[in-house]
Coordinates of C-alpha atoms in Angstrom, one line a residue:
Chain H
X1 CA 0.2 -0.1 0.2
X2 CA 1.4 3.3 -1.1
X3 CA 0.7 6.7 0.6
X4 CA 1.4 10.1 -0.7
X5 CA 1.0 13.2 1.3
X6 CA -0.4 15.7 -1.1
X7 CA -0.7 18.4 1.5
X8 CA -0.3 18.5 5.3
X9 CA -1.6 21.9 6.3
X10 CA -5.0 22.9 8.0
X11 CA -7.7 24.7 6.6
X12 CA -6.1 27.7 4.6
X13 CA -2.8 26.1 4.3
X14 CA 0.8 27.7 5.2
X15 CA 1.4 30.4 5.0
X16 CA -2.2 31.4 5.1
X17 CA -3.6 34.5 2.7
X18 CA -4.4 36.9 5.1
X19 CA -2.1 36.0 8.2
X20 CA 0.9 37.5 9.1
X21 CA 1.6 35.7 12.4
X22 CA 5.3 34.9 13.4
X23 CA 5.1 31.7 11.2
X24 CA 3.5 33.3 8.1
X25 CA 5.4 36.6 8.5
X26 CA 9.1 34.8 8.8
X27 CA 8.2 32.4 6.0
X28 CA 7.4 35.3 3.6
X29 CA 10.7 37.0 4.7
X30 CA 12.6 34.0 3.7
X31 CA 13.5 33.2 7.4
X32 CA 11.7 30.3 8.3
X33 CA 13.0 26.8 8.9
X34 CA 10.2 24.7 7.4
X35 CA 8.3 24.3 4.3
X36 CA 5.0 25.7 2.9
X37 CA 2.2 23.3 3.3
X38 CA -1.0 22.9 1.1
X39 CA -4.2 21.8 2.8
X40 CA -4.4 18.1 3.9
X41 CA -4.8 15.7 1.3
X42 CA -3.7 12.0 1.1
X43 CA -3.6 9.6 -2.0
X44 CA -3.5 6.0 -1.1
X45 CA -3.0 3.1 -3.6
X46 CA -2.9 -0.6 -3.4
X47 CA -3.1 -1.3 -7.3
X48 CA -1.0 -0.1 -9.9
X49 CA -2.6 3.1 -11.7
X50 CA -5.7 3.1 -9.1
X51 CA -5.3 5.9 -6.5
X52 CA -7.9 6.6 -3.9
X53 CA -8.1 10.4 -2.3
X54 CA -8.9 10.8 1.4
X55 CA -10.8 13.9 1.1
X56 CA -10.8 16.4 -1.3
X57 CA -8.8 19.6 -0.5
X58 CA -9.1 22.8 -2.2
X59 CA -5.5 22.5 -3.3
X60 CA -6.2 19.7 -5.2
X61 CA -5.0 21.0 -8.7
X62 CA -1.5 21.9 -7.8
X63 CA -1.4 18.8 -5.5
X64 CA -2.0 16.6 -8.4
X65 CA 0.5 18.3 -10.8
X66 CA 3.1 17.9 -7.9
X67 CA 2.5 14.1 -7.8
X68 CA 3.7 12.3 -10.7
X69 CA 1.9 9.0 -9.7
X70 CA -1.6 11.0 -10.2
X71 CA -0.9 12.4 -13.7
X72 CA -3.3 11.3 -16.6
X73 CA -2.5 8.5 -19.0
X74 CA -3.7 8.3 -22.4
X75 CA -6.1 11.0 -23.7
X76 CA -8.0 11.5 -20.5
X77 CA -7.5 8.9 -17.9
X78 CA -6.9 10.0 -14.4
X79 CA -5.7 7.3 -12.2
X80 CA -8.0 8.9 -9.5
X81 CA -10.7 6.3 -8.9
X82 CA -12.5 7.3 -5.8
X83 CA -12.6 9.9 -3.1
X84 CA -13.5 9.0 0.8
X85 CA -14.9 11.9 2.7
X86 CA -14.4 12.0 6.5
X87 CA -16.5 15.1 6.8
X88 CA -18.0 18.0 5.2
X89 CA -15.7 20.8 6.1
X90 CA -14.9 23.1 2.9
X91 CA -11.0 22.0 3.0
X92 CA -12.5 18.5 2.8
X93 CA -14.8 18.8 0.1
X94 CA -14.0 21.9 -2.0
X95 CA -11.7 19.9 -4.1
X96 CA -14.5 18.1 -5.8
X97 CA -15.0 21.1 -7.8
X98 CA -11.3 20.9 -9.1
X99 CA -11.8 17.6 -10.3
X100 CA -15.2 18.4 -12.4
X101 CA -13.8 17.7 -15.8
X102 CA -16.0 14.8 -17.0
X103 CA -14.1 12.1 -15.1
X104 CA -15.7 9.1 -13.9
X105 CA -15.1 8.3 -10.0
X106 CA -17.1 7.2 -6.8
X107 CA -17.4 9.5 -3.7
X108 CA -17.8 7.8 -0.2
X109 CA -19.3 9.7 2.4
X110 CA -22.0 9.1 5.0
X111 CA -25.7 10.2 3.8
X112 CA -25.9 13.3 5.5
X113 CA -22.4 14.4 4.2
X114 CA -23.6 13.5 0.7
X115 CA -26.7 15.6 1.1
X116 CA -24.9 18.5 2.3
X117 CA -22.7 18.3 -0.7
X118 CA -25.3 17.4 -3.1
X119 CA -28.6 19.1 -1.9
X120 CA -27.5 22.1 -0.2
X121 CA -24.8 23.1 -2.6
X122 CA -25.9 23.6 -6.3
X123 CA -22.3 24.0 -7.5
X124 CA -21.6 20.3 -7.3
X125 CA -24.1 19.5 -10.1
X126 CA -21.0 19.9 -12.1
X127 CA -20.1 16.4 -10.9
X128 CA -23.4 15.2 -12.6
X129 CA -23.0 16.9 -16.0
X130 CA -22.7 13.3 -18.0
X131 CA -24.3 9.8 -17.2
X132 CA -22.0 7.9 -14.7
X133 CA -19.8 10.9 -14.2
X134 CA -19.5 10.6 -10.4
X135 CA -21.3 7.8 -8.2
X136 CA -22.0 8.5 -4.6
X137 CA -21.8 5.5 -2.3
X138 CA -23.0 6.0 1.2
X139 CA -20.8 5.0 3.9
X140 CA -22.2 3.2 7.2
X141 CA -20.3 3.9 10.1
X142 CA -18.5 0.7 11.5
X143 CA -19.4 -1.2 8.3
X144 CA -16.2 -2.1 6.2
X145 CA -16.1 -1.3 2.5
X146 CA -13.9 -1.8 -0.2
X147 CA -12.5 0.2 -3.0
X148 CA -9.7 -0.7 -5.7
X149 CA -8.0 -3.1 -3.5
X150 CA -8.3 -1.2 -0.3
X151 CA -10.2 -2.1 2.5
X152 CA -11.7 0.7 4.5
X153 CA -13.2 0.6 8.1
X154 CA -15.0 4.1 8.9
X155 CA -15.7 4.8 12.5
X156 CA -17.5 7.7 14.4
X157 CA -15.3 10.5 15.9
X158 CA -16.6 13.3 18.3
X159 CA -17.5 16.2 16.0
X160 CA -20.0 18.0 14.5
X161 CA -21.7 19.0 11.1
X162 CA -20.2 22.0 9.4
X163 CA -21.8 25.0 10.8
X164 CA -22.9 26.3 7.2
X165 CA -25.0 23.4 6.6
X166 CA -28.7 24.1 6.3
X167 CA -30.6 23.0 9.5
X168 CA -33.2 21.0 7.4
X169 CA -30.7 18.7 6.4
X170 CA -29.7 17.8 9.6
X171 CA -33.0 17.4 11.4
X172 CA -33.0 13.5 11.2
X173 CA -29.2 13.2 10.9
X174 CA -27.2 11.0 13.3
X175 CA -24.6 12.9 15.0
X176 CA -22.2 10.1 14.7
X177 CA -22.1 10.6 10.7
X178 CA -20.6 13.8 11.1
X179 CA -16.8 13.2 11.4
X180 CA -15.2 9.9 10.5
X181 CA -11.6 8.3 11.2
X182 CA -10.6 5.7 8.8
X183 CA -8.9 2.3 9.3
X184 CA -7.2 1.5 5.9
X185 CA -5.3 -1.5 4.7
X186 CA -4.9 -3.4 1.4
X187 CA -7.2 -6.2 0.6
X188 CA -4.1 -8.4 -0.1
X189 CA -2.7 -7.7 3.4
X190 CA -0.9 -4.8 4.1
X191 CA -0.5 -3.1 7.6
X192 CA -3.1 -0.7 8.5
X193 CA -3.1 2.9 8.4
X194 CA -5.5 5.1 10.7
X195 CA -6.3 8.2 9.3
X196 CA -7.8 11.0 11.9
X197 CA -7.2 14.6 10.6
X198 CA -9.6 16.0 12.8
X199 CA -10.6 14.7 16.3
X200 CA -11.5 16.4 19.4
X201 CA -10.7 13.8 22.3
X202 CA -8.9 10.8 22.4
X203 CA -10.8 7.7 24.2
X204 CA -9.2 4.7 25.7
X205 CA -11.0 2.7 23.1
X206 CA -9.3 4.7 20.2
X207 CA -6.0 4.0 21.7
X208 CA -6.6 0.4 21.8
X209 CA -7.6 0.5 18.1
X210 CA -4.4 2.6 17.0
X211 CA -2.3 0.1 18.9
X212 CA -3.0 -2.4 16.2
X213 CA -2.0 0.0 13.5
X214 CA 1.3 0.4 11.7
X215 CA 0.9 4.1 11.0
X216 CA -1.4 6.9 12.2
X217 CA -2.0 10.3 10.5
X218 CA -3.2 12.3 13.2
X219 CA -4.8 15.8 14.0
X220 CA -1.9 18.1 14.4
X221 CA -4.0 21.4 14.1
X222 CA -3.0 23.2 17.2
X223 CA -0.2 23.1 19.6
X224 CA -2.2 24.3 22.6
X225 CA -6.1 24.4 23.5
X226 CA -6.1 28.4 23.7
X227 CA -4.0 28.7 20.3
X228 CA -6.8 29.7 18.4
X229 CA -8.1 32.3 20.4
X230 CA -5.0 34.4 19.5
X231 CA -6.5 34.4 15.7
X232 CA -8.7 37.3 15.0
X233 CA -12.3 36.2 14.7
X234 CA -12.1 32.9 16.5
X235 CA -13.7 32.6 19.6
X236 CA -13.4 28.8 20.4
X237 CA -10.5 26.7 21.9
X238 CA -8.9 23.9 19.9
X239 CA -11.2 21.3 21.6
X240 CA -14.3 23.4 20.9
X241 CA -13.2 23.5 17.3
X242 CA -13.0 19.6 17.4
X243 CA -9.2 19.5 17.5
X244 CA -7.3 17.9 20.5
X245 CA -4.3 19.9 20.9
X246 CA -0.8 18.4 20.6
X247 CA 0.6 19.5 24.0
X248 CA -0.9 19.9 27.5
X249 CA -2.8 17.6 29.8
X250 CA -4.9 15.2 27.7
X251 CA -3.0 16.4 24.4
X252 CA -2.2 13.9 21.8
X253 CA 1.4 13.6 22.8
X254 CA 0.6 12.6 26.3
X255 CA -2.4 10.5 25.4
X256 CA -0.6 8.4 23.0
X257 CA 2.8 8.2 24.4
X258 CA 2.0 4.3 25.1
X259 CA 1.7 3.7 21.5
X260 CA 5.3 2.4 21.0
X261 CA 4.9 0.1 17.8
X262 CA 2.8 2.6 15.6
X263 CA 4.6 5.3 13.2
X264 CA 3.0 8.5 14.4
X265 CA 2.7 11.4 11.9
X266 CA 1.0 14.6 12.6
X267 CA -1.0 16.0 9.7
X268 CA -3.7 19.1 9.0
X269 CA -1.1 21.4 11.0
X270 CA -2.3 24.9 11.4
X271 CA -0.5 27.8 10.1
X272 CA 0.1 29.2 13.7
X273 CA 1.4 25.9 15.0
X274 CA 4.9 26.1 16.3
X275 CA 5.9 22.4 15.3
X276 CA 5.9 23.9 11.5
X277 CA 9.2 25.6 12.5
X278 CA 11.9 23.0 12.5
X279 CA 14.3 25.1 14.7
X280 CA 11.4 25.4 17.7
X281 CA 11.7 24.1 20.9
X282 CA 8.1 22.5 20.2
X283 CA 9.2 20.7 17.0
X284 CA 12.2 19.2 19.2
X285 CA 9.6 18.1 22.0
X286 CA 7.5 16.4 19.2
X287 CA 10.5 14.7 17.4
X288 CA 11.9 13.4 20.9
X289 CA 8.4 11.8 21.5
X290 CA 8.9 10.1 18.4
X291 CA 6.4 11.9 16.2
X292 CA 7.0 13.0 12.7
X293 CA 5.3 16.2 11.0
X294 CA 3.9 15.4 7.7
X295 CA 5.1 17.5 4.8
X296 CA 3.9 18.0 1.3
X297 CA 5.5 15.4 -0.8
X298 CA 6.0 13.0 2.1
X299 CA 5.8 9.1 0.7
X300 CA 5.3 6.1 2.8
X301 CA 5.0 2.3 1.6
X302 CA 3.3 0.1 4.1
Chain R
X1 CA -3.9 52.2 -12.1
X2 CA -1.8 49.1 -11.4
X3 CA -2.9 45.5 -12.9
X4 CA -1.5 42.1 -11.9
X5 CA -2.4 39.1 -13.7
X6 CA -2.6 36.3 -11.1
X7 CA -3.8 33.8 -13.3
X8 CA -4.3 33.5 -17.1
X9 CA -5.8 30.1 -17.8
X10 CA -9.4 28.9 -18.4
X11 CA -11.4 26.8 -16.2
X12 CA -9.1 23.9 -15.0
X13 CA -5.9 25.7 -15.7
X14 CA -2.8 24.7 -17.6
X15 CA -2.0 21.8 -17.5
X16 CA -5.2 20.4 -16.3
X17 CA -5.4 17.7 -13.8
X18 CA -7.0 14.8 -16.0
X19 CA -5.8 16.0 -19.5
X20 CA -2.9 14.6 -21.5
X21 CA -3.8 16.6 -24.7
X22 CA -0.7 17.6 -26.8
X23 CA -0.2 21.0 -24.7
X24 CA -0.6 19.2 -21.0
X25 CA 1.4 15.9 -22.1
X26 CA 4.2 18.0 -23.4
X27 CA 4.3 20.3 -20.4
X28 CA 4.6 17.6 -18.0
X29 CA 7.3 15.9 -20.2
X30 CA 9.2 19.0 -20.0
X31 CA 9.2 19.7 -23.8
X32 CA 6.7 22.7 -24.1
X33 CA 7.7 26.1 -25.0
X34 CA 5.3 27.8 -22.6
X35 CA 4.6 28.5 -19.0
X36 CA 2.0 26.6 -16.5
X37 CA -1.1 29.0 -16.0
X38 CA -3.5 29.0 -13.0
X39 CA -7.2 29.9 -13.6
X40 CA -8.0 33.5 -14.7
X41 CA -7.6 35.9 -11.9
X42 CA -6.7 39.7 -12.0
X43 CA -6.2 42.2 -9.2
X44 CA -6.4 45.9 -9.7
X45 CA -5.3 48.8 -7.7
X46 CA -5.7 52.6 -7.8
X47 CA -4.7 53.1 -4.2
X48 CA -1.7 52.1 -2.2
X49 CA -2.4 48.9 -0.1
X50 CA -6.0 48.9 -1.5
X51 CA -6.6 45.8 -4.1
X52 CA -9.8 44.7 -6.0
X53 CA -10.1 41.3 -7.4
X54 CA -11.9 40.7 -10.6
X55 CA -13.6 37.4 -10.0
X56 CA -12.4 34.9 -7.3
X57 CA -10.6 31.9 -9.0
X58 CA -10.2 28.6 -7.1
X59 CA -6.3 29.0 -7.5
X60 CA -6.6 32.2 -5.3
X61 CA -4.4 30.8 -2.4
X62 CA -1.3 30.1 -4.6
X63 CA -2.1 33.2 -6.4
X64 CA -2.0 35.5 -3.7
X65 CA 1.3 33.9 -2.4
X66 CA 2.9 34.7 -5.7
X67 CA 2.1 38.2 -5.5
X68 CA 3.7 40.2 -3.0
X69 CA 1.4 43.2 -3.3
X70 CA -1.3 40.9 -1.8
X71 CA 0.4 40.1 1.1
X72 CA -1.4 40.5 4.5
X73 CA 0.4 43.6 6.6
X74 CA 0.0 43.9 10.5
X75 CA -1.6 41.0 12.3
X76 CA -4.4 40.2 9.9
X77 CA -4.7 43.0 7.1
X78 CA -4.8 41.8 3.8
X79 CA -4.9 44.6 1.1
X80 CA -7.8 42.7 -0.6
X81 CA -10.9 45.2 -0.1
X82 CA -13.3 43.9 -2.6
X83 CA -14.2 41.3 -5.4
X84 CA -16.3 42.0 -8.6
X85 CA -18.0 39.0 -10.0
X86 CA -18.3 39.0 -14.0
X87 CA -20.5 35.6 -13.6
X88 CA -21.3 32.8 -11.5
X89 CA -19.4 29.8 -12.9
X90 CA -17.4 28.1 -10.6
X91 CA -14.0 29.3 -11.8
X92 CA -15.4 32.9 -11.0
X93 CA -16.7 32.3 -7.5
X94 CA -15.0 29.2 -5.7
X95 CA -12.0 31.5 -4.6
X96 CA -14.5 33.0 -2.4
X97 CA -14.2 29.9 -0.3
X98 CA -10.5 30.3 -0.1
X99 CA -10.7 33.9 1.5
X100 CA -13.1 32.7 4.2
X101 CA -10.8 33.6 7.2
X102 CA -12.8 36.2 8.7
X103 CA -11.6 39.1 6.4
X104 CA -13.8 42.3 5.8
X105 CA -14.4 42.8 1.9
X106 CA -17.1 43.7 -0.5
X107 CA -18.4 41.6 -3.2
X108 CA -19.9 43.2 -6.1
X109 CA -22.3 41.0 -8.3
X110 CA -25.5 41.2 -10.0
X111 CA -28.7 40.0 -7.9
X112 CA -29.1 36.7 -9.4
X113 CA -25.3 36.0 -9.2
X114 CA -25.3 37.0 -5.5
X115 CA -28.4 34.7 -4.8
X116 CA -26.7 31.7 -6.8
X117 CA -23.7 32.1 -4.4
X118 CA -25.6 32.8 -1.4
X119 CA -28.9 31.1 -1.2
X120 CA -28.0 28.1 -3.5
X121 CA -25.0 27.1 -1.8
X122 CA -24.9 27.0 2.0
X123 CA -20.8 26.7 1.9
X124 CA -20.8 30.5 1.2
X125 CA -22.3 31.0 4.8
X126 CA -18.5 30.9 6.0
X127 CA -18.2 34.3 4.7
X128 CA -20.8 35.6 7.3
X129 CA -19.4 34.0 10.2
X130 CA -18.8 37.2 11.9
X131 CA -20.7 40.7 11.7
X132 CA -19.6 42.8 8.8
X133 CA -17.2 40.2 7.6
X134 CA -18.4 40.1 3.8
X135 CA -20.8 42.8 2.2
X136 CA -22.6 42.0 -0.9
X137 CA -23.2 44.8 -3.2
X138 CA -25.6 44.4 -6.0
X139 CA -24.4 45.6 -9.4
X140 CA -26.8 47.0 -11.9
X141 CA -26.2 46.6 -15.3
X142 CA -24.9 50.0 -17.2
X143 CA -24.8 51.8 -13.8
X144 CA -21.2 52.8 -12.8
X145 CA -19.9 52.0 -9.5
X146 CA -16.8 52.9 -7.4
X147 CA -14.7 50.9 -5.2
X148 CA -11.5 52.1 -3.4
X149 CA -10.4 54.4 -6.3
X150 CA -11.6 52.4 -9.2
X151 CA -14.5 53.7 -11.2
X152 CA -16.2 50.5 -12.8
X153 CA -18.9 50.5 -15.4
X154 CA -20.5 46.9 -15.9
X155 CA -22.3 46.0 -19.1
X156 CA -24.2 43.0 -20.2
X157 CA -22.5 40.4 -22.5
X158 CA -24.4 37.5 -24.2
X159 CA -23.9 34.5 -22.0
X160 CA -26.1 32.3 -19.9
X161 CA -26.3 31.7 -16.0
X162 CA -24.2 28.7 -14.7
X163 CA -25.9 25.4 -15.6
X164 CA -25.9 24.4 -12.1
X165 CA -28.0 27.0 -10.8
X166 CA -31.3 26.0 -9.3
X167 CA -34.0 27.2 -11.8
X168 CA -36.1 28.6 -9.1
X169 CA -33.7 31.1 -8.6
X170 CA -33.7 32.2 -12.3
X171 CA -37.3 32.3 -12.8
X172 CA -37.5 36.2 -12.7
X173 CA -34.0 36.8 -13.4
X174 CA -33.0 39.3 -16.2
X175 CA -30.9 37.0 -18.4
X176 CA -28.6 40.4 -18.9
X177 CA -27.4 39.9 -15.4
X178 CA -25.7 36.7 -16.2
X179 CA -22.4 37.6 -17.6
X180 CA -20.8 40.9 -17.5
X181 CA -18.0 42.8 -19.1
X182 CA -16.3 45.6 -17.1
X183 CA -14.7 49.1 -18.2
X184 CA -12.3 50.1 -15.1
X185 CA -10.6 53.2 -14.6
X186 CA -9.1 55.0 -11.6
X187 CA -11.3 57.8 -10.2
X188 CA -8.1 59.9 -10.6
X189 CA -8.4 59.8 -14.2
X190 CA -6.3 56.9 -15.6
X191 CA -6.8 55.3 -19.0
X192 CA -9.7 52.7 -19.3
X193 CA -9.2 48.9 -19.2
X194 CA -11.7 46.5 -20.7
X195 CA -12.2 43.2 -18.9
X196 CA -14.0 40.7 -21.2
X197 CA -12.8 37.0 -20.2
X198 CA -15.9 35.3 -21.4
X199 CA -17.8 36.5 -24.4
X200 CA -19.8 34.6 -27.0
X201 CA -19.7 37.3 -30.1
X202 CA -18.6 40.4 -30.9
X203 CA -21.0 43.4 -31.7
X204 CA -20.3 46.6 -33.4
X205 CA -21.3 48.4 -30.4
X206 CA -18.8 46.3 -28.4
X207 CA -16.3 47.5 -30.7
X208 CA -17.0 51.0 -30.7
X209 CA -16.7 50.8 -26.9
X210 CA -13.4 49.0 -26.8
X211 CA -11.9 51.6 -29.3
X212 CA -12.0 54.1 -26.4
X213 CA -9.9 51.6 -24.1
X214 CA -6.2 51.8 -23.7
X215 CA -6.3 48.0 -22.7
X216 CA -8.4 45.1 -23.0
X217 CA -8.2 41.5 -21.5
X218 CA -10.2 39.5 -23.8
X219 CA -11.5 35.9 -23.9
X220 CA -8.8 33.9 -25.4
X221 CA -10.2 30.5 -24.5
X222 CA -10.3 28.4 -27.7
X223 CA -8.5 29.0 -31.1
X224 CA -11.3 27.3 -33.3
X225 CA -15.2 27.0 -32.5
X226 CA -14.8 23.2 -33.0
X227 CA -12.0 22.9 -30.4
X228 CA -14.0 21.8 -27.5
X229 CA -15.8 19.1 -29.4
X230 CA -12.2 17.4 -29.4
X231 CA -12.4 17.2 -25.5
X232 CA -14.2 14.0 -24.2
X233 CA -17.5 14.9 -22.5
X234 CA -18.0 18.2 -24.1
X235 CA -20.8 18.5 -27.0
X236 CA -20.9 22.0 -27.5
X237 CA -18.8 24.5 -29.8
X238 CA -17.0 27.4 -28.4
X239 CA -19.6 29.8 -29.2
X240 CA -22.3 27.4 -27.6
X241 CA -20.2 27.6 -24.5
X242 CA -20.0 31.5 -24.6
X243 CA -16.6 31.7 -25.9
X244 CA -16.0 33.4 -29.5
X245 CA -13.0 31.8 -30.9
X246 CA -9.7 33.7 -31.7
X247 CA -9.4 32.4 -35.2
X248 CA -11.7 32.1 -38.2
X249 CA -14.5 34.2 -39.7
X250 CA -16.1 36.4 -36.9
X251 CA -13.3 35.3 -34.4
X252 CA -11.5 37.7 -32.3
X253 CA -8.5 38.2 -34.5
X254 CA -10.8 39.2 -37.4
X255 CA -13.3 41.2 -35.5
X256 CA -10.9 43.3 -33.5
X257 CA -8.2 44.0 -36.2
X258 CA -9.4 47.5 -36.4
X259 CA -8.6 48.3 -32.8
X260 CA -5.3 50.1 -33.5
X261 CA -4.8 51.8 -30.3
X262 CA -5.9 49.5 -27.8
X263 CA -3.5 47.1 -26.2
X264 CA -5.1 43.6 -26.7
X265 CA -4.2 40.8 -24.4
X266 CA -5.8 37.2 -24.4
X267 CA -6.8 35.9 -21.1
X268 CA -8.6 32.9 -19.9
X269 CA -6.6 30.6 -22.2
X270 CA -7.9 27.0 -22.3
X271 CA -5.2 24.0 -22.0
X272 CA -5.9 23.0 -25.5
X273 CA -5.4 26.3 -27.1
X274 CA -2.3 26.0 -29.4
X275 CA -1.3 29.8 -28.5
X276 CA 0.0 28.4 -25.3
X277 CA 2.7 26.9 -27.3
X278 CA 5.3 29.9 -27.8
X279 CA 6.8 27.9 -30.8
X280 CA 3.4 27.3 -32.3
X281 CA 2.4 28.7 -35.7
X282 CA -1.1 30.0 -33.8
X283 CA 1.1 31.9 -31.4
X284 CA 3.0 33.6 -34.3
X285 CA -0.4 34.5 -36.1
X286 CA -1.6 36.3 -32.9
X287 CA 1.6 38.2 -32.1
X288 CA 2.0 39.3 -35.7
X289 CA -1.7 40.6 -35.4
X290 CA -0.7 42.6 -32.4
X291 CA -2.2 40.6 -29.4
X292 CA -0.4 39.6 -26.4
X293 CA -1.1 36.3 -24.6
X294 CA -1.5 37.0 -20.8
X295 CA 0.8 34.9 -18.2
X296 CA 1.0 34.3 -14.6
X297 CA 2.8 37.2 -13.1
X298 CA 2.4 39.7 -15.9
X299 CA 2.2 43.2 -14.5
X300 CA 0.6 46.3 -16.6
X301 CA 0.5 50.0 -15.2
X302 CA -2.1 52.2 -16.8

């Protein structure tokens, strides 16, 4: 099973267009020890020339061009066969608008997320311009499905449906369908990867699940719970936004310190997070705890 | 008045993610005489630190990072003050989702286009998360308005509302509100620029209008009327898609050959158009007719 990190940043990427925080300002001034990051995006493959996207980031166009494995062959044959949505936030779904050029592929999502995309946003009708263009396939939580040589086990994470979604669509929706984690392996028996780019808290049951995984991509959005409060316009803590912080009591560093046999990689790192700075104390703490920080272009074979 | 071409390509940009046409394939193989192009996007400024965007392309994030004039100052102060929409296609509006981070700015659009964005697509509620975040201002065709030192005269072009828009929103809509051209000058008296990135035919009245302009950015989507028919999935000619071709009878080269005092620049160039290839016969024809082909990073002061 091959994994390509096409994007490793949180919503807005790094640097972020209207932000001049210490990280963003130093990056633009050319005095930052770290790389730019597009919005979180992973591609997975268990079969030659067949790739599956985990979510669809708004940066998908440059992300595809930067990854030779995803270039088209023949006249118009993209190797992208399906997209699995773990939620309905803009940085998870807007990329579907980028891959609107008459390509056939499947989109796996829970029914409420499918409805938010297809019934609440007319723009996505561009995915249904020709017969059999995009096929939506409903995900049922805790029911394993397969796509192009991958076995995927979706499970519910604490989290909310997007704030923008129309209330009428959510009246009968199961809250457990809002945010998913994924366990992914190849049907031919590879090790298992866990994909958890947005998660509000870490239960013991989750730790148990992760201990059986070879690899986990985990929510690295914020360093502290208070970090987003320093961002103009935001009035919620990291946890209130559905992101368990990296540091502090109950943070992912502490809670996951017992996972000794799992390769641990932070993904979805916000532009304000000090772990983006390879010279920072925080980055050193993370590295010493055995964590990696994903970067755009990272490749892992499992 | 300063102009920055942030993107010069048509929808999907160049190369396009799932296309391996001669242009796209040769570009990826490193044997193409021409540059990559993000989707059409122009920024205009008549005042220091105040910039106005013409449409909002899906590529706005990398486009802003590539243009130093648009970098934020202070903690969070983007110099982007307003966006003017000339239509409601995805490559004209999706970029609004990219600049969703609590920034205050104005969006100028006709009422039906505003309704398609704000009433037909719940995602755009992210532009109204805090008070006074984005202010929508209705454009009336043929009525001049001002924004940040620019005088803008919008006029109706032949064209249609996006195919994806819900019919109920278009029942009472004036077809003349679907696609706009813009004449833009500074309130302090600069020369006039015409912005016409998508136009289905060229009337004598339009030629009269353009003859008074110093500069025109004009629809350079397709070389011939039949060109899109060679693209899998597309069953309409260039004109049927609302794009007068560059070449042939009634094409822009022929129709605009009399405009001797206007600087003429093709914009919104599709990935299949041979004028992207600087070594091509078609590019030579265009150059010999006095036209330029816009490129990402082009700067013009007027």
